[in-house]
Short mmCIF file of N, CA and C in Angstrom, two decimals:
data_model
loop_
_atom_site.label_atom_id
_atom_site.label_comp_id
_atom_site.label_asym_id
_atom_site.label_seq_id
_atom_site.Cartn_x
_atom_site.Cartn_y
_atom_site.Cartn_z
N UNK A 1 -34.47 11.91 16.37
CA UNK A 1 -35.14 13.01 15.70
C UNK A 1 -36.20 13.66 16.58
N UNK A 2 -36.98 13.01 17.49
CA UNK A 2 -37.54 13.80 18.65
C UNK A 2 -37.24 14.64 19.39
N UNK A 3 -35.95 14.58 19.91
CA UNK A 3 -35.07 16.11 20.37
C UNK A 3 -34.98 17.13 19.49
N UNK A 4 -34.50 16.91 18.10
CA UNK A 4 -34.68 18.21 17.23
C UNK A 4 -35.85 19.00 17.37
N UNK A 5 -35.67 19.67 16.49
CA UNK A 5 -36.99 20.90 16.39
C UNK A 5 -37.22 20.87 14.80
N UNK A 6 -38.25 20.68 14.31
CA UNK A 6 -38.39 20.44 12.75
C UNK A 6 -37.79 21.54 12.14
N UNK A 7 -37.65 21.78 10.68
CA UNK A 7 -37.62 22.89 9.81
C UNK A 7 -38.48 23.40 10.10
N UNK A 8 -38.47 25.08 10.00
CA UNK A 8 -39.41 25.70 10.31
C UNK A 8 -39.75 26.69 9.29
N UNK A 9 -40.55 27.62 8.63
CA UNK A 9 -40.96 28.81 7.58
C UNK A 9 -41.84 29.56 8.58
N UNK A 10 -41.19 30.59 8.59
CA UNK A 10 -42.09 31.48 9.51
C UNK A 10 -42.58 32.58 8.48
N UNK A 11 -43.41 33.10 8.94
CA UNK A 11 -44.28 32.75 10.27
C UNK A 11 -44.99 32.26 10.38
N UNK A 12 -44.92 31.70 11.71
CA UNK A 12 -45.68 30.43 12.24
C UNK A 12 -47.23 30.86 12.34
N UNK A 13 -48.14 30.58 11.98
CA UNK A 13 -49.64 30.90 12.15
C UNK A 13 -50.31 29.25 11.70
N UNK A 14 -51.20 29.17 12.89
CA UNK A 14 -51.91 28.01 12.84
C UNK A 14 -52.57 28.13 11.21
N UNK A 15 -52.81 26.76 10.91
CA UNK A 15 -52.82 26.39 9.15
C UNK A 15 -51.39 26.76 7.72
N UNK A 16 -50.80 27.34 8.92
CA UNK A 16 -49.83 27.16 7.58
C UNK A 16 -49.14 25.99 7.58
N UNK A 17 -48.58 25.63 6.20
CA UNK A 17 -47.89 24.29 6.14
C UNK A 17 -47.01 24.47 5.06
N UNK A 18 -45.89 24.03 4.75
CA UNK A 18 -44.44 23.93 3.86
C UNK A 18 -43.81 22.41 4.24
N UNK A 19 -43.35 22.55 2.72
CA UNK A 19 -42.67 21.31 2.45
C UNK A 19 -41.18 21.35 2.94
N UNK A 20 -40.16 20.50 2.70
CA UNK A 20 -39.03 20.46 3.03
C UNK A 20 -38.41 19.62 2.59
N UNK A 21 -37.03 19.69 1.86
CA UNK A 21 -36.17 18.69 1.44
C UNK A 21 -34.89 18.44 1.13
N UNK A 22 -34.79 17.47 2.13
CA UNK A 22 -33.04 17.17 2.47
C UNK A 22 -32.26 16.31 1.29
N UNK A 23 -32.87 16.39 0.31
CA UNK A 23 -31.87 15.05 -0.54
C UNK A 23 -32.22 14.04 -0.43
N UNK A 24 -32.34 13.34 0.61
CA UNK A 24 -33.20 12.38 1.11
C UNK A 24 -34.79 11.98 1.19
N UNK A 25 -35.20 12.71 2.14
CA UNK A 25 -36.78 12.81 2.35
C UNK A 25 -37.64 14.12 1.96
N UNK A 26 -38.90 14.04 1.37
CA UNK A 26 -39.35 15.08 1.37
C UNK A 26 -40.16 15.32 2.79
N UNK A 27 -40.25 16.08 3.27
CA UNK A 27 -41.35 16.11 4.74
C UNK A 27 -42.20 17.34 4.25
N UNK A 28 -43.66 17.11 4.54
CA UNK A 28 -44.67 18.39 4.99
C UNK A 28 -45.10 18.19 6.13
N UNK A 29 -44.59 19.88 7.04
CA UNK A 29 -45.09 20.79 7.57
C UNK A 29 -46.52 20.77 7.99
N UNK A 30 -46.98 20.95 9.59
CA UNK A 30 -48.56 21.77 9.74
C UNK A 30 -48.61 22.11 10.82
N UNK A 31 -49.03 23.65 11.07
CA UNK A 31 -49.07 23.72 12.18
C UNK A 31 -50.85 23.92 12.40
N UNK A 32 -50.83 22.76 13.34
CA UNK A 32 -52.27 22.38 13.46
C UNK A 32 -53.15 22.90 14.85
N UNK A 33 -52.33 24.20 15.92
CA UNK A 33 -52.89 24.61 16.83
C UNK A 33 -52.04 25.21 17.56
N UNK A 34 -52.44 25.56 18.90
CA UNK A 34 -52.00 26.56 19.89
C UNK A 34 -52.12 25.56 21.31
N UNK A 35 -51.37 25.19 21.75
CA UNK A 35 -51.62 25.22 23.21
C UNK A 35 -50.28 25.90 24.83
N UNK A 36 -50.71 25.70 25.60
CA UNK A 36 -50.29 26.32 26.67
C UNK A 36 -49.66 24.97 27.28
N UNK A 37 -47.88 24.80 27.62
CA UNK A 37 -47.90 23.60 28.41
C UNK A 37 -47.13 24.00 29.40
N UNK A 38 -47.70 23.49 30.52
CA UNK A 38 -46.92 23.80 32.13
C UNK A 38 -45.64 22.61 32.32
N UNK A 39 -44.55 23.52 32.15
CA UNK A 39 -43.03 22.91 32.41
C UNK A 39 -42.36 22.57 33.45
N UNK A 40 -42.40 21.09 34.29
CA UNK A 40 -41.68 21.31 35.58
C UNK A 40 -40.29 21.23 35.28
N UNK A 41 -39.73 22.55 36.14
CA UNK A 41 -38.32 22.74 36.09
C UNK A 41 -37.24 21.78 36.77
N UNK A 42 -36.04 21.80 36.57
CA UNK A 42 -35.30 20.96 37.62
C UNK A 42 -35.21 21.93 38.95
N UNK A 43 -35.32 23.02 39.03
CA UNK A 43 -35.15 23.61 40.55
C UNK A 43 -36.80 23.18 40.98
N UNK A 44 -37.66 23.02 40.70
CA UNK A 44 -38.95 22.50 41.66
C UNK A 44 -39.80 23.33 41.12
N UNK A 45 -39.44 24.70 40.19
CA UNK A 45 -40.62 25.62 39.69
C UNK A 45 -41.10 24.97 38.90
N UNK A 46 -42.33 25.82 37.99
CA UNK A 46 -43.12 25.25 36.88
C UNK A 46 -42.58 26.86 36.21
N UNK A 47 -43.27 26.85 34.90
CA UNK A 47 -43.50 27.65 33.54
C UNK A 47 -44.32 27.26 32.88
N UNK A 48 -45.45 28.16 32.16
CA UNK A 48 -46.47 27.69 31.38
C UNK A 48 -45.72 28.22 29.83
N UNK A 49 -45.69 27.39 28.96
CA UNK A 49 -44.83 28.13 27.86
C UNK A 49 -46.31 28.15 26.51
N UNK A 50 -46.55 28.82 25.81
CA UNK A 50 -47.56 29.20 24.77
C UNK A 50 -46.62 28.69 24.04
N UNK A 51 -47.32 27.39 23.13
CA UNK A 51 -46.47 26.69 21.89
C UNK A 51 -47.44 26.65 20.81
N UNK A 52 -46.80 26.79 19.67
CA UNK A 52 -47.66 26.12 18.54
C UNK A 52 -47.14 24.92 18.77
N UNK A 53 -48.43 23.61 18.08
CA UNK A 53 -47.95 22.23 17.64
C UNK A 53 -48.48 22.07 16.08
N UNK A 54 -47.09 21.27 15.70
CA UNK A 54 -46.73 21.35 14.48
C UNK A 54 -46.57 19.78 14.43
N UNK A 55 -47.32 19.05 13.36
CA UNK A 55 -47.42 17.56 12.25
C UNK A 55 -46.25 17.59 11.28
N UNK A 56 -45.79 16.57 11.32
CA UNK A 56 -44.93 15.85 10.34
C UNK A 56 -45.65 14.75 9.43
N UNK A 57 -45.70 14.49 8.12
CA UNK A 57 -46.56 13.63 7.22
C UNK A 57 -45.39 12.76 7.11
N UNK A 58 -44.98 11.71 8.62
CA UNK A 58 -44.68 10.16 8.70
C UNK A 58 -45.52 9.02 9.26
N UNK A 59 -45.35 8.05 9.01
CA UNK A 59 -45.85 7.11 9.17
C UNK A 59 -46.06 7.05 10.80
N UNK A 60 -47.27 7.10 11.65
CA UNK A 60 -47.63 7.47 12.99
C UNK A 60 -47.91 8.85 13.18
N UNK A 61 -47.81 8.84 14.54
CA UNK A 61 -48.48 10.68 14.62
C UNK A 61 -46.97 11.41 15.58
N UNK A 62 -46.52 12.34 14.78
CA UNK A 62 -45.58 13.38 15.41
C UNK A 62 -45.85 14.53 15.55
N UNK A 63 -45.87 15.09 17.14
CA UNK A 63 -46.31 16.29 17.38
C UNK A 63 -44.86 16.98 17.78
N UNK A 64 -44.82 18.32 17.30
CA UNK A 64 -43.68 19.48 18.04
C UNK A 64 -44.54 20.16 18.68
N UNK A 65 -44.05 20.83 19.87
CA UNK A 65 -44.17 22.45 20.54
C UNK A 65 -43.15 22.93 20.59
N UNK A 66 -43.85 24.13 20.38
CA UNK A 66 -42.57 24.70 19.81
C UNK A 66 -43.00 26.51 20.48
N UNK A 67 -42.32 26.82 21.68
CA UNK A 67 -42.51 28.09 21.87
C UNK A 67 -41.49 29.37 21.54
N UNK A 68 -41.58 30.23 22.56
CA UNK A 68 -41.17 31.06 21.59
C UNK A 68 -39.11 31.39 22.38
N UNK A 69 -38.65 30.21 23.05
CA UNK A 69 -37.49 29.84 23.27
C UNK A 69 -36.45 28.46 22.40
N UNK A 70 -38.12 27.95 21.91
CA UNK A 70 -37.62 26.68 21.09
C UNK A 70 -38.95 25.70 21.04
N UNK A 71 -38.29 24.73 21.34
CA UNK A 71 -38.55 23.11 21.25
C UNK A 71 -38.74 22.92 22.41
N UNK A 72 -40.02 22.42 23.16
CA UNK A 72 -40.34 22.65 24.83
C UNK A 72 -40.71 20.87 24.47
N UNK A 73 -41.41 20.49 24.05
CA UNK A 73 -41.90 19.07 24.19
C UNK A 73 -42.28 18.41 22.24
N UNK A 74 -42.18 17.04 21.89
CA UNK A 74 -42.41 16.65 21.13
C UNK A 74 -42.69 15.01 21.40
N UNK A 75 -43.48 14.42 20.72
CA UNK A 75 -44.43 13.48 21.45
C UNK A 75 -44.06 12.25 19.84
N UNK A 76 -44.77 11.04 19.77
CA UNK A 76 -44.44 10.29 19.22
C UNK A 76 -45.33 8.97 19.33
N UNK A 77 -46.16 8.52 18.12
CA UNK A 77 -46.96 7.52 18.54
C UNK A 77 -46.92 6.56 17.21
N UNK A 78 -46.60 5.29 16.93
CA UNK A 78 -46.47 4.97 15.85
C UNK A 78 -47.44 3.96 15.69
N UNK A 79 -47.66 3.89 14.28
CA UNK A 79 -48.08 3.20 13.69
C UNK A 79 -48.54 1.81 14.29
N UNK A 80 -49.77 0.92 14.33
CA UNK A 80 -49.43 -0.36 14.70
C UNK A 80 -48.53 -1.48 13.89
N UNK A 81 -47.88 -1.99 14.67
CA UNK A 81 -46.96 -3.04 13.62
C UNK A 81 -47.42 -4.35 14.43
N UNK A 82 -47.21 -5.56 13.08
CA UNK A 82 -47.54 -7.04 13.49
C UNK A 82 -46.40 -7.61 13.82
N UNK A 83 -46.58 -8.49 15.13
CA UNK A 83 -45.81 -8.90 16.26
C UNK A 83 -45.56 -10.00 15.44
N UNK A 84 -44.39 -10.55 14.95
CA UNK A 84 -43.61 -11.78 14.69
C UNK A 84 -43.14 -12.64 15.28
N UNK A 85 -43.16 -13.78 15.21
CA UNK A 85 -41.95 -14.89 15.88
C UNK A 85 -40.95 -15.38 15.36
N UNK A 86 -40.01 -15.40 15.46
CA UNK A 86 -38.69 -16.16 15.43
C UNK A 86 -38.31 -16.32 13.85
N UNK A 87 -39.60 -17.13 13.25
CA UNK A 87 -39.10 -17.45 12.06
C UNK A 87 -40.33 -16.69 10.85
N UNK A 88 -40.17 -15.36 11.46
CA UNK A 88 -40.98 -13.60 10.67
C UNK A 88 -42.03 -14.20 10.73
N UNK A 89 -42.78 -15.09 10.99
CA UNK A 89 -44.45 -15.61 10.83
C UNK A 89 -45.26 -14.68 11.99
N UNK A 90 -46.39 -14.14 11.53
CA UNK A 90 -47.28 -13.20 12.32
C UNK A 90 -48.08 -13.73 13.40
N UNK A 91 -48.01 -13.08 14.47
CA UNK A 91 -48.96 -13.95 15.28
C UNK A 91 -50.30 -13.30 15.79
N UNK A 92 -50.68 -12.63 14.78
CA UNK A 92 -51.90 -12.14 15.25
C UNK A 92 -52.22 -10.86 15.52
N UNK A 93 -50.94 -10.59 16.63
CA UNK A 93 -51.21 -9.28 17.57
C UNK A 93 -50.29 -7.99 17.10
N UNK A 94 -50.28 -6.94 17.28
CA UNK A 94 -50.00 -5.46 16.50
C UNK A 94 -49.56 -5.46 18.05
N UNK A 95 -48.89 -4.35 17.91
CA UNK A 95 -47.69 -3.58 19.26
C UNK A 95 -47.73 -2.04 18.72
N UNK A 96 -47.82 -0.90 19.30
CA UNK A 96 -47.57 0.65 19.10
C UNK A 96 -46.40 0.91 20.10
N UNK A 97 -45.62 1.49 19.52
CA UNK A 97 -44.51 2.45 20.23
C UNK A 97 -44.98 3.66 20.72
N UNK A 98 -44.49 4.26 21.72
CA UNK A 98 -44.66 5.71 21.72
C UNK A 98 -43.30 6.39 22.37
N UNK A 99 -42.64 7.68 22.01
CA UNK A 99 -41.64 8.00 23.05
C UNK A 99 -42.00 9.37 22.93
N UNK A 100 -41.68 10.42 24.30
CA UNK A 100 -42.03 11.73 24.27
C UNK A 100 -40.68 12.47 25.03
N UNK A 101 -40.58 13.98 24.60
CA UNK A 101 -39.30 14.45 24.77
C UNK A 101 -39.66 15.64 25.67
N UNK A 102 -39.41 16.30 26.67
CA UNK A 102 -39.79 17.32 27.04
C UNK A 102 -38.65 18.35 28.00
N UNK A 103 -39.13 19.40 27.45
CA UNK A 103 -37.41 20.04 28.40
C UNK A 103 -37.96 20.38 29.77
N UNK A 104 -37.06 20.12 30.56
CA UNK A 104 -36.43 20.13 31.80
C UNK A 104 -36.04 21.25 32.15
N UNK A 105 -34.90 22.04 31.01
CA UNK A 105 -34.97 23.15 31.96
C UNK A 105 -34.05 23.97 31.15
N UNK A 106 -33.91 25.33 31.26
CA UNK A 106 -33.44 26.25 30.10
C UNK A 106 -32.41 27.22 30.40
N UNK A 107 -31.91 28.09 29.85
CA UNK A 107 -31.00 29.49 30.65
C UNK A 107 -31.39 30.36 29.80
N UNK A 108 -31.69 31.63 29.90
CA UNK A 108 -31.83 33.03 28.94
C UNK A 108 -30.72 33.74 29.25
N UNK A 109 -29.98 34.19 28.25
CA UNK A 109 -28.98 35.13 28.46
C UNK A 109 -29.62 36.39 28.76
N UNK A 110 -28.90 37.33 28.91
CA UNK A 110 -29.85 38.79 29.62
C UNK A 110 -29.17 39.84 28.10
#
């Protein structure tokens, strides 16, 4: 789900937020800012792309950017969880995941 690009309700303007629902899950929407992120390409260039980043209300913190070609980067930090042994008994210590997605590289049709 980090490669996708969330549901979106445009237009996009920092503080807006919408719900969403698949049958499954309900998700809310936020777009919580503006930033600028510099893209290294696979030919060796860069691109600075102007994204909004947009929150998902799951368990950890999920960020989108999202410019104005797509889905440029989305980031991922979860929750702490308690480290188990063998036979599910806790041992004390919490572990965080994190995984981040970022594009590489694009084509524009003309």
């Amino acid at each position: 789900h980090i490669a996708n690009p969330p549901y979106l309700q445009y237009p996009l303007t920092v503080g807006s937020i919408w719900t969403t629902d698949d049958s499954l899950f309900v998700f809310d929407y936020e777009v919580i800012g503006e930033e600028t992120i510099l893209i290294e390409l696979k030919d060796g260039t860069s691109v600075n792309m102007n994204c909004f980043i947009i929150t998902i209300n799951i368990p950890g913190s999920q960020y989108y950017y999202l410019s104005s070609i797509g889905l440029v980067k989305s980031s991922y930090i979860s929750e702490p969880i308690e480290v188990t042994n063998f036979d599910s008994e806790g041992t004390g210590e919490t572990v965080t995941s994190s995984s981040e997605c970022t594009l590489i590289d694009y084509y524009m049709a003309d």
